[in-house]
Amino acid sequence: METMAARPVPDHVPPHMIGAFNLFDAPGMTPTPHGDPQAAAAVVHDGPPIFYSPGNTRDGRGTWVITRAKDQRRVLQDPETFSSHRAIFASALGEDWPMIPLELDPPEHGKFRSLLNPLLSPKRVMALETAVRERAVFLIDRIAAAGTSCDVMTDFAFPFAVNIFLRFLGLSDDRLDEFVGWANDLLHGDNRQRPAAARTIIAFIDDLAAQRRKAPVDDFMSFLVQSKVDDRLLNDMEIRGTGVLLFVAGLDTVAAAIGFDLNYLARHPQDQELLRREPSRIVLAAEEMLRAYPTVQMIRVATKDIDFEGAPIRKGDYVSCATMIANRDPEEFPEPNRIDLGREDNRHTAFAYGPHRCLGSHLARREIVVGLEEWLKRIPTFRIKEGTAPITYGGHVFGIENLILDWS
Ligand code: HEM
């Protein structure tokens, strides 16, 4: 994974507050065989509640890093001071439009959020459940029929997540492989592939919007082009910003969660057998794995100067709330580095807090639980294939690749 060189630390940051750690190239964060980047991130709990981390974004910016879960909640619940307005996707193309609703602040944010909420409500997710299960069964049966080993990410996790997403958009999966390729290039490509993938995705979204405007059907894009905020139809940039966000939000995150879960179970045969024997435990176990192996680092931008737990945050500074750090906070979770699949009262932050709390969390949870249920039903005791090693990495969204499981 490519990152740019770290930019100089601003003068207002006291030298004693600079930490050596970041989520891109600190130990455990670069692509590492058999790594555990979430456990590697937990080392920050040996240090102060806030520090400045140079080079903590893909484009080499420094950020303040908030380590305690309760302080992260303060940041995430105060969008007036800590704004989400960044245009990360567009800036990779030298443009400046927000992904919606992710990069809007209240009150604008709320208008779009209430428009989109019903589309991913628990009820809507229930209606998708049969399709989700059928897809999991189809992919896993195919894997089981093909032999006693597979690459979980390419054979299951990605095609599964992309298929559900296409279904949600109301599209057939003729172009599934193409979509998986775009998502991969966008999230993990080099400095040439990423903007190219971004342009392809934008062209796809714009084209789909144009088609549905001409001839609406019963699908997400038709809904979007007919929707109104403030008594007017959404404009082209708003439709693009929303379409692009849904494209990027639901693919990699769900696939990575399934990958980290199966990676954990492959190495912990007792936990694997427990869930196989008592599948009713999977719902709770999936929450614990979301706590221990979350994947998203959130970034906010300070809108004014503020003193935060002794740190002089200045207007324009980036502030990082990494879910993998909050979820290993010993003040919040007893023995945070122990994975306890029966852990209750699991107030983890894998799906964030505050106004931007993940819109797709109900769908994501269903996909993960159904994926694990069907996997454990159909694949006998599995382990990491001898002579292979999954590659894990940190970043804005943590990931895992080359997860080759074996059940021979
Ligand atoms: C395990 C899977 C997932 C994880 C860990 C995850 C995590 C997150 C997190 C941490 C945020 C907050 C980001 C921020 O505030 O900067 C977020 C927002 C969002 N997620 Fe997810 N997500 C997942 C799956 C999905 C899926 C499947 C969808 C859609 C189908 C989705 C749609 C969204 C949207 C639209 C937002 C923006 C919400 C807003 O700004 O109000 N996510 N997600």
JSON list of N, CA and C and ligand atoms in Angstrom, two decimals, residues 84 86 101-102 109 113 120 168 245-246 249-250 253-254 257 290 295-296 298-300 323 349-352 355-361 363-364 367-368, ligand 1:
[
{"chain": "A", "resi": 84, "resn": "SER", "atom": "N", "xyz": [-16.71, 16.78, 9.65]},
{"chain": "A", "resi": 84, "resn": "SER", "atom": "CA", "xyz": [-16.43, 15.65, 8.75]},
{"chain": "A", "resi": 84, "resn": "SER", "atom": "C", "xyz": [-16.17, 16.14, 7.32]},
{"chain": "A", "resi": 86, "resn": "ARG", "atom": "N", "xyz": [-14.38, 16.87, 4.38]},
{"chain": "A", "resi": 86, "resn": "ARG", "atom": "CA", "xyz": [-13.01, 16.67, 3.91]},
{"chain": "A", "resi": 86, "resn": "ARG", "atom": "C", "xyz": [-12.87, 16.40, 2.42]},
{"chain": "A", "resi": 101, "resn": "PRO", "atom": "N", "xyz": [-23.86, 10.77, 2.99]},
{"chain": "A", "resi": 101, "resn": "PRO", "atom": "CA", "xyz": [-23.82, 11.84, 4.01]},
{"chain": "A", "resi": 101, "resn": "PRO", "atom": "C", "xyz": [-22.49, 11.94, 4.77]},
{"chain": "A", "resi": 102, "resn": "LEU", "atom": "N", "xyz": [-21.54, 11.07, 4.47]},
{"chain": "A", "resi": 102, "resn": "LEU", "atom": "CA", "xyz": [-20.32, 10.95, 5.28]},
{"chain": "A", "resi": 102, "resn": "LEU", "atom": "C", "xyz": [-19.57, 12.27, 5.52]},
{"chain": "A", "resi": 109, "resn": "HIS", "atom": "N", "xyz": [-26.22, 17.46, 6.92]},
{"chain": "A", "resi": 109, "resn": "HIS", "atom": "CA", "xyz": [-26.10, 16.01, 7.06]},
{"chain": "A", "resi": 109, "resn": "HIS", "atom": "C", "xyz": [-27.44, 15.34, 7.34]},
{"chain": "A", "resi": 113, "resn": "ARG", "atom": "N", "xyz": [-29.38, 12.21, 5.64]},
{"chain": "A", "resi": 113, "resn": "ARG", "atom": "CA", "xyz": [-29.43, 11.01, 6.46]},
{"chain": "A", "resi": 113, "resn": "ARG", "atom": "C", "xyz": [-30.87, 10.54, 6.63]},
{"chain": "A", "resi": 120, "resn": "LEU", "atom": "N", "xyz": [-32.04, 1.41, 4.62]},
{"chain": "A", "resi": 120, "resn": "LEU", "atom": "CA", "xyz": [-31.22, 0.37, 5.26]},
{"chain": "A", "resi": 120, "resn": "LEU", "atom": "C", "xyz": [-31.70, 0.07, 6.68]},
{"chain": "A", "resi": 168, "resn": "PHE", "atom": "N", "xyz": [-28.74, -4.57, -3.54]},
{"chain": "A", "resi": 168, "resn": "PHE", "atom": "CA", "xyz": [-29.29, -3.39, -2.87]},
{"chain": "A", "resi": 168, "resn": "PHE", "atom": "C", "xyz": [-29.50, -2.26, -3.88]},
{"chain": "A", "resi": 245, "resn": "LEU", "atom": "N", "xyz": [-20.42, 7.11, -2.23]},
{"chain": "A", "resi": 245, "resn": "LEU", "atom": "CA", "xyz": [-20.22, 6.68, -0.84]},
{"chain": "A", "resi": 245, "resn": "LEU", "atom": "C", "xyz": [-20.77, 5.27, -0.63]},
{"chain": "A", "resi": 246, "resn": "LEU", "atom": "N", "xyz": [-21.98, 5.02, -1.15]},
{"chain": "A", "resi": 246, "resn": "LEU", "atom": "CA", "xyz": [-22.54, 3.69, -0.93]},
{"chain": "A", "resi": 246, "resn": "LEU", "atom": "C", "xyz": [-21.68, 2.64, -1.59]},
{"chain": "A", "resi": 249, "resn": "ALA", "atom": "N", "xyz": [-18.59, 2.37, 0.85]},
{"chain": "A", "resi": 249, "resn": "ALA", "atom": "CA", "xyz": [-18.78, 2.10, 2.29]},
{"chain": "A", "resi": 249, "resn": "ALA", "atom": "C", "xyz": [-19.02, 0.63, 2.59]},
{"chain": "A", "resi": 250, "resn": "GLY", "atom": "N", "xyz": [-19.73, -0.06, 1.69]},
{"chain": "A", "resi": 250, "resn": "GLY", "atom": "CA", "xyz": [-20.23, -1.37, 2.07]},
{"chain": "A", "resi": 250, "resn": "GLY", "atom": "C", "xyz": [-19.42, -2.54, 1.55]},
{"chain": "A", "resi": 253, "resn": "THR", "atom": "N", "xyz": [-15.49, -2.98, 3.77]},
{"chain": "A", "resi": 253, "resn": "THR", "atom": "CA", "xyz": [-15.68, -3.12, 5.21]},
{"chain": "A", "resi": 253, "resn": "THR", "atom": "C", "xyz": [-16.26, -4.49, 5.56]},
{"chain": "A", "resi": 254, "resn": "VAL", "atom": "N", "xyz": [-17.31, -4.90, 4.84]},
{"chain": "A", "resi": 254, "resn": "VAL", "atom": "CA", "xyz": [-17.94, -6.18, 5.16]},
{"chain": "A", "resi": 254, "resn": "VAL", "atom": "C", "xyz": [-16.98, -7.32, 4.82]},
{"chain": "A", "resi": 257, "resn": "ALA", "atom": "N", "xyz": [-14.31, -7.58, 7.42]},
{"chain": "A", "resi": 257, "resn": "ALA", "atom": "CA", "xyz": [-14.81, -8.12, 8.69]},
{"chain": "A", "resi": 257, "resn": "ALA", "atom": "C", "xyz": [-14.92, -9.65, 8.60]},
{"chain": "A", "resi": 290, "resn": "LEU", "atom": "N", "xyz": [-16.22, -7.93, 15.95]},
{"chain": "A", "resi": 290, "resn": "LEU", "atom": "CA", "xyz": [-16.27, -6.53, 15.48]},
{"chain": "A", "resi": 290, "resn": "LEU", "atom": "C", "xyz": [-15.54, -5.62, 16.47]},
{"chain": "A", "resi": 295, "resn": "THR", "atom": "N", "xyz": [-12.23, -2.12, 11.60]},
{"chain": "A", "resi": 295, "resn": "THR", "atom": "CA", "xyz": [-11.36, -1.80, 10.45]},
{"chain": "A", "resi": 295, "resn": "THR", "atom": "C", "xyz": [-11.26, -0.32, 10.10]},
{"chain": "A", "resi": 296, "resn": "VAL", "atom": "N", "xyz": [-12.09, 0.54, 10.72]},
{"chain": "A", "resi": 296, "resn": "VAL", "atom": "CA", "xyz": [-12.16, 1.92, 10.21]},
{"chain": "A", "resi": 296, "resn": "VAL", "atom": "C", "xyz": [-11.47, 2.93, 11.13]},
{"chain": "A", "resi": 298, "resn": "MET", "atom": "N", "xyz": [-11.56, 6.83, 11.70]},
{"chain": "A", "resi": 298, "resn": "MET", "atom": "CA", "xyz": [-12.29, 8.05, 11.32]},
{"chain": "A", "resi": 298, "resn": "MET", "atom": "C", "xyz": [-11.42, 9.27, 11.52]},
{"chain": "A", "resi": 299, "resn": "ILE", "atom": "N", "xyz": [-11.57, 10.24, 10.62]},
{"chain": "A", "resi": 299, "resn": "ILE", "atom": "CA", "xyz": [-10.81, 11.48, 10.73]},
{"chain": "A", "resi": 299, "resn": "ILE", "atom": "C", "xyz": [-11.79, 12.66, 10.80]},
{"chain": "A", "resi": 300, "resn": "ARG", "atom": "N", "xyz": [-11.54, 13.59, 11.70]},
{"chain": "A", "resi": 300, "resn": "ARG", "atom": "CA", "xyz": [-12.32, 14.82, 11.78]},
{"chain": "A", "resi": 300, "resn": "ARG", "atom": "C", "xyz": [-11.37, 16.01, 11.64]},
{"chain": "A", "resi": 323, "resn": "THR", "atom": "N", "xyz": [-11.26, 3.21, 15.38]},
{"chain": "A", "resi": 323, "resn": "THR", "atom": "CA", "xyz": [-12.12, 2.27, 16.11]},
{"chain": "A", "resi": 323, "resn": "THR", "atom": "C", "xyz": [-11.30, 1.16, 16.76]},
{"chain": "A", "resi": 349, "resn": "THR", "atom": "N", "xyz": [-17.18, 0.36, 19.15]},
{"chain": "A", "resi": 349, "resn": "THR", "atom": "CA", "xyz": [-17.39, 1.52, 18.28]},
{"chain": "A", "resi": 349, "resn": "THR", "atom": "C", "xyz": [-17.11, 1.19, 16.81]},
{"chain": "A", "resi": 350, "resn": "ALA", "atom": "N", "xyz": [-17.14, -0.12, 16.46]},
{"chain": "A", "resi": 350, "resn": "ALA", "atom": "CA", "xyz": [-16.82, -0.52, 15.08]},
{"chain": "A", "resi": 350, "resn": "ALA", "atom": "C", "xyz": [-17.66, 0.26, 14.06]},
{"chain": "A", "resi": 351, "resn": "PHE", "atom": "N", "xyz": [-18.89, 0.61, 14.42]},
{"chain": "A", "resi": 351, "resn": "PHE", "atom": "CA", "xyz": [-19.77, 1.35, 13.50]},
{"chain": "A", "resi": 351, "resn": "PHE", "atom": "C", "xyz": [-19.86, 2.83, 13.86]},
{"chain": "A", "resi": 352, "resn": "ALA", "atom": "N", "xyz": [-18.96, 3.32, 14.68]},
{"chain": "A", "resi": 352, "resn": "ALA", "atom": "CA", "xyz": [-18.88, 4.73, 15.08]},
{"chain": "A", "resi": 352, "resn": "ALA", "atom": "C", "xyz": [-19.98, 5.12, 16.06]},
{"chain": "A", "resi": 355, "resn": "PRO", "atom": "N", "xyz": [-23.63, 11.40, 14.93]},
{"chain": "A", "resi": 355, "resn": "PRO", "atom": "CA", "xyz": [-24.50, 11.55, 13.77]},
{"chain": "A", "resi": 355, "resn": "PRO", "atom": "C", "xyz": [-24.12, 10.67, 12.58]},
{"chain": "A", "resi": 356, "resn": "HIS", "atom": "N", "xyz": [-22.83, 10.32, 12.46]},
{"chain": "A", "resi": 356, "resn": "HIS", "atom": "CA", "xyz": [-22.41, 9.54, 11.29]},
{"chain": "A", "resi": 356, "resn": "HIS", "atom": "C", "xyz": [-22.39, 8.04, 11.55]},
{"chain": "A", "resi": 357, "resn": "ARG", "atom": "N", "xyz": [-22.98, 7.63, 12.67]},
{"chain": "A", "resi": 357, "resn": "ARG", "atom": "CA", "xyz": [-23.04, 6.20, 12.97]},
{"chain": "A", "resi": 357, "resn": "ARG", "atom": "C", "xyz": [-23.43, 5.44, 11.71]},
{"chain": "A", "resi": 358, "resn": "CYS", "atom": "N", "xyz": [-22.74, 4.36, 11.45]},
{"chain": "A", "resi": 358, "resn": "CYS", "atom": "CA", "xyz": [-22.88, 3.64, 10.17]},
{"chain": "A", "resi": 358, "resn": "CYS", "atom": "C", "xyz": [-24.34, 3.39, 9.78]},
{"chain": "A", "resi": 359, "resn": "LEU", "atom": "N", "xyz": [-24.67, 3.85, 8.61]},
{"chain": "A", "resi": 359, "resn": "LEU", "atom": "CA", "xyz": [-26.02, 3.67, 8.08]},
{"chain": "A", "resi": 359, "resn": "LEU", "atom": "C", "xyz": [-26.27, 2.22, 7.68]},
{"chain": "A", "resi": 360, "resn": "GLY", "atom": "N", "xyz": [-25.19, 1.51, 7.36]},
{"chain": "A", "resi": 360, "resn": "GLY", "atom": "CA", "xyz": [-25.34, 0.14, 6.86]},
{"chain": "A", "resi": 360, "resn": "GLY", "atom": "C", "xyz": [-25.11, -0.92, 7.93]},
{"chain": "A", "resi": 361, "resn": "SER", "atom": "N", "xyz": [-25.12, -0.52, 9.23]},
{"chain": "A", "resi": 361, "resn": "SER", "atom": "CA", "xyz": [-24.72, -1.48, 10.26]},
{"chain": "A", "resi": 361, "resn": "SER", "atom": "C", "xyz": [-25.67, -2.68, 10.35]},
{"chain": "A", "resi": 363, "resn": "LEU", "atom": "N", "xyz": [-27.37, -4.05, 7.90]},
{"chain": "A", "resi": 363, "resn": "LEU", "atom": "CA", "xyz": [-27.07, -4.93, 6.77]},
{"chain": "A", "resi": 363, "resn": "LEU", "atom": "C", "xyz": [-25.72, -5.63, 6.98]},
{"chain": "A", "resi": 364, "resn": "ALA", "atom": "N", "xyz": [-24.72, -4.85, 7.42]},
{"chain": "A", "resi": 364, "resn": "ALA", "atom": "CA", "xyz": [-23.39, -5.41, 7.63]},
{"chain": "A", "resi": 364, "resn": "ALA", "atom": "C", "xyz": [-23.46, -6.57, 8.63]},
{"chain": "A", "resi": 367, "resn": "GLU", "atom": "N", "xyz": [-25.00, -9.62, 7.09]},
{"chain": "A", "resi": 367, "resn": "GLU", "atom": "CA", "xyz": [-24.10, -10.28, 6.14]},
{"chain": "A", "resi": 367, "resn": "GLU", "atom": "C", "xyz": [-23.04, -11.09, 6.89]},
{"chain": "A", "resi": 368, "resn": "ILE", "atom": "N", "xyz": [-22.48, -10.50, 7.93]},
{"chain": "A", "resi": 368, "resn": "ILE", "atom": "CA", "xyz": [-21.43, -11.19, 8.68]},
{"chain": "A", "resi": 368, "resn": "ILE", "atom": "C", "xyz": [-21.98, -12.45, 9.36]},
{"chain": "B", "resi": 1, "resn": "HEM", "atom": "C1", "xyz": [-18.53, -4.34, 8.88]},
{"chain": "B", "resi": 1, "resn": "HEM", "atom": "C2", "xyz": [-18.92, -3.46, 7.97]},
{"chain": "B", "resi": 1, "resn": "HEM", "atom": "C3", "xyz": [-18.95, -1.98, 8.19]},
{"chain": "B", "resi": 1, "resn": "HEM", "atom": "C4", "xyz": [-18.23, -1.21, 9.06]},
{"chain": "B", "resi": 1, "resn": "HEM", "atom": "C5", "xyz": [-17.17, -1.66, 10.07]},
{"chain": "B", "resi": 1, "resn": "HEM", "atom": "C6", "xyz": [-18.65, 0.17, 8.86]},
{"chain": "B", "resi": 1, "resn": "HEM", "atom": "C7", "xyz": [-18.16, 1.24, 9.60]},
{"chain": "B", "resi": 1, "resn": "HEM", "atom": "C8", "xyz": [-18.58, 2.55, 9.45]},
{"chain": "B", "resi": 1, "resn": "HEM", "atom": "C9", "xyz": [-18.08, 3.66, 10.21]},
{"chain": "B", "resi": 1, "resn": "HEM", "atom": "C10", "xyz": [-17.02, 3.58, 11.30]},
{"chain": "B", "resi": 1, "resn": "HEM", "atom": "C11", "xyz": [-18.72, 4.78, 9.78]},
{"chain": "B", "resi": 1, "resn": "HEM", "atom": "C12", "xyz": [-18.50, 6.21, 10.26]},
{"chain": "B", "resi": 1, "resn": "HEM", "atom": "C13", "xyz": [-17.46, 6.90, 9.42]},
{"chain": "B", "resi": 1, "resn": "HEM", "atom": "C14", "xyz": [-17.20, 8.31, 9.83]},
{"chain": "B", "resi": 1, "resn": "HEM", "atom": "O1", "xyz": [-17.98, 8.89, 10.59]},
{"chain": "B", "resi": 1, "resn": "HEM", "atom": "O2", "xyz": [-16.18, 8.90, 9.41]},
{"chain": "B", "resi": 1, "resn": "HEM", "atom": "C15", "xyz": [-19.63, 4.37, 8.73]},
{"chain": "B", "resi": 1, "resn": "HEM", "atom": "C16", "xyz": [-20.47, 5.23, 8.03]},
{"chain": "B", "resi": 1, "resn": "HEM", "atom": "C17", "xyz": [-21.28, 4.81, 7.00]},
{"chain": "B", "resi": 1, "resn": "HEM", "atom": "N1", "xyz": [-21.48, 3.52, 6.55]},
{"chain": "B", "resi": 1, "resn": "HEM", "atom": "FE1", "xyz": [-20.64, 1.85, 7.28]},
{"chain": "B", "resi": 1, "resn": "HEM", "atom": "N2", "xyz": [-19.59, 0.21, 7.88]},
{"chain": "B", "resi": 1, "resn": "HEM", "atom": "C18", "xyz": [-19.82, -1.07, 7.44]},
{"chain": "B", "resi": 1, "resn": "HEM", "atom": "C19", "xyz": [-20.71, -1.48, 6.47]},
{"chain": "B", "resi": 1, "resn": "HEM", "atom": "C20", "xyz": [-21.53, -0.64, 5.75]},
{"chain": "B", "resi": 1, "resn": "HEM", "atom": "C21", "xyz": [-22.48, -1.07, 4.74]},
{"chain": "B", "resi": 1, "resn": "HEM", "atom": "C22", "xyz": [-22.76, -2.51, 4.33]},
{"chain": "B", "resi": 1, "resn": "HEM", "atom": "C23", "xyz": [-23.07, 0.07, 4.23]},
{"chain": "B", "resi": 1, "resn": "HEM", "atom": "C24", "xyz": [-24.10, 0.27, 3.16]},
{"chain": "B", "resi": 1, "resn": "HEM", "atom": "C25", "xyz": [-24.71, -0.60, 2.46]},
{"chain": "B", "resi": 1, "resn": "HEM", "atom": "C26", "xyz": [-22.50, 1.19, 4.96]},
{"chain": "B", "resi": 1, "resn": "HEM", "atom": "C27", "xyz": [-22.84, 2.49, 4.76]},
{"chain": "B", "resi": 1, "resn": "HEM", "atom": "C28", "xyz": [-22.37, 3.56, 5.50]},
{"chain": "B", "resi": 1, "resn": "HEM", "atom": "C29", "xyz": [-22.78, 4.94, 5.26]},
{"chain": "B", "resi": 1, "resn": "HEM", "atom": "C30", "xyz": [-23.76, 5.42, 4.18]},
{"chain": "B", "resi": 1, "resn": "HEM", "atom": "C31", "xyz": [-22.08, 5.72, 6.20]},
{"chain": "B", "resi": 1, "resn": "HEM", "atom": "C32", "xyz": [-22.15, 7.23, 6.38]},
{"chain": "B", "resi": 1, "resn": "HEM", "atom": "C33", "xyz": [-23.15, 7.58, 7.44]},
{"chain": "B", "resi": 1, "resn": "HEM", "atom": "C34", "xyz": [-23.23, 9.05, 7.72]},
{"chain": "B", "resi": 1, "resn": "HEM", "atom": "O3", "xyz": [-22.31, 9.79, 7.39]},
{"chain": "B", "resi": 1, "resn": "HEM", "atom": "O4", "xyz": [-24.25, 9.47, 8.28]},
{"chain": "B", "resi": 1, "resn": "HEM", "atom": "N3", "xyz": [-21.57, 0.72, 5.86]},
{"chain": "B", "resi": 1, "resn": "HEM", "atom": "N4", "xyz": [-19.53, 3.00, 8.55]}
]
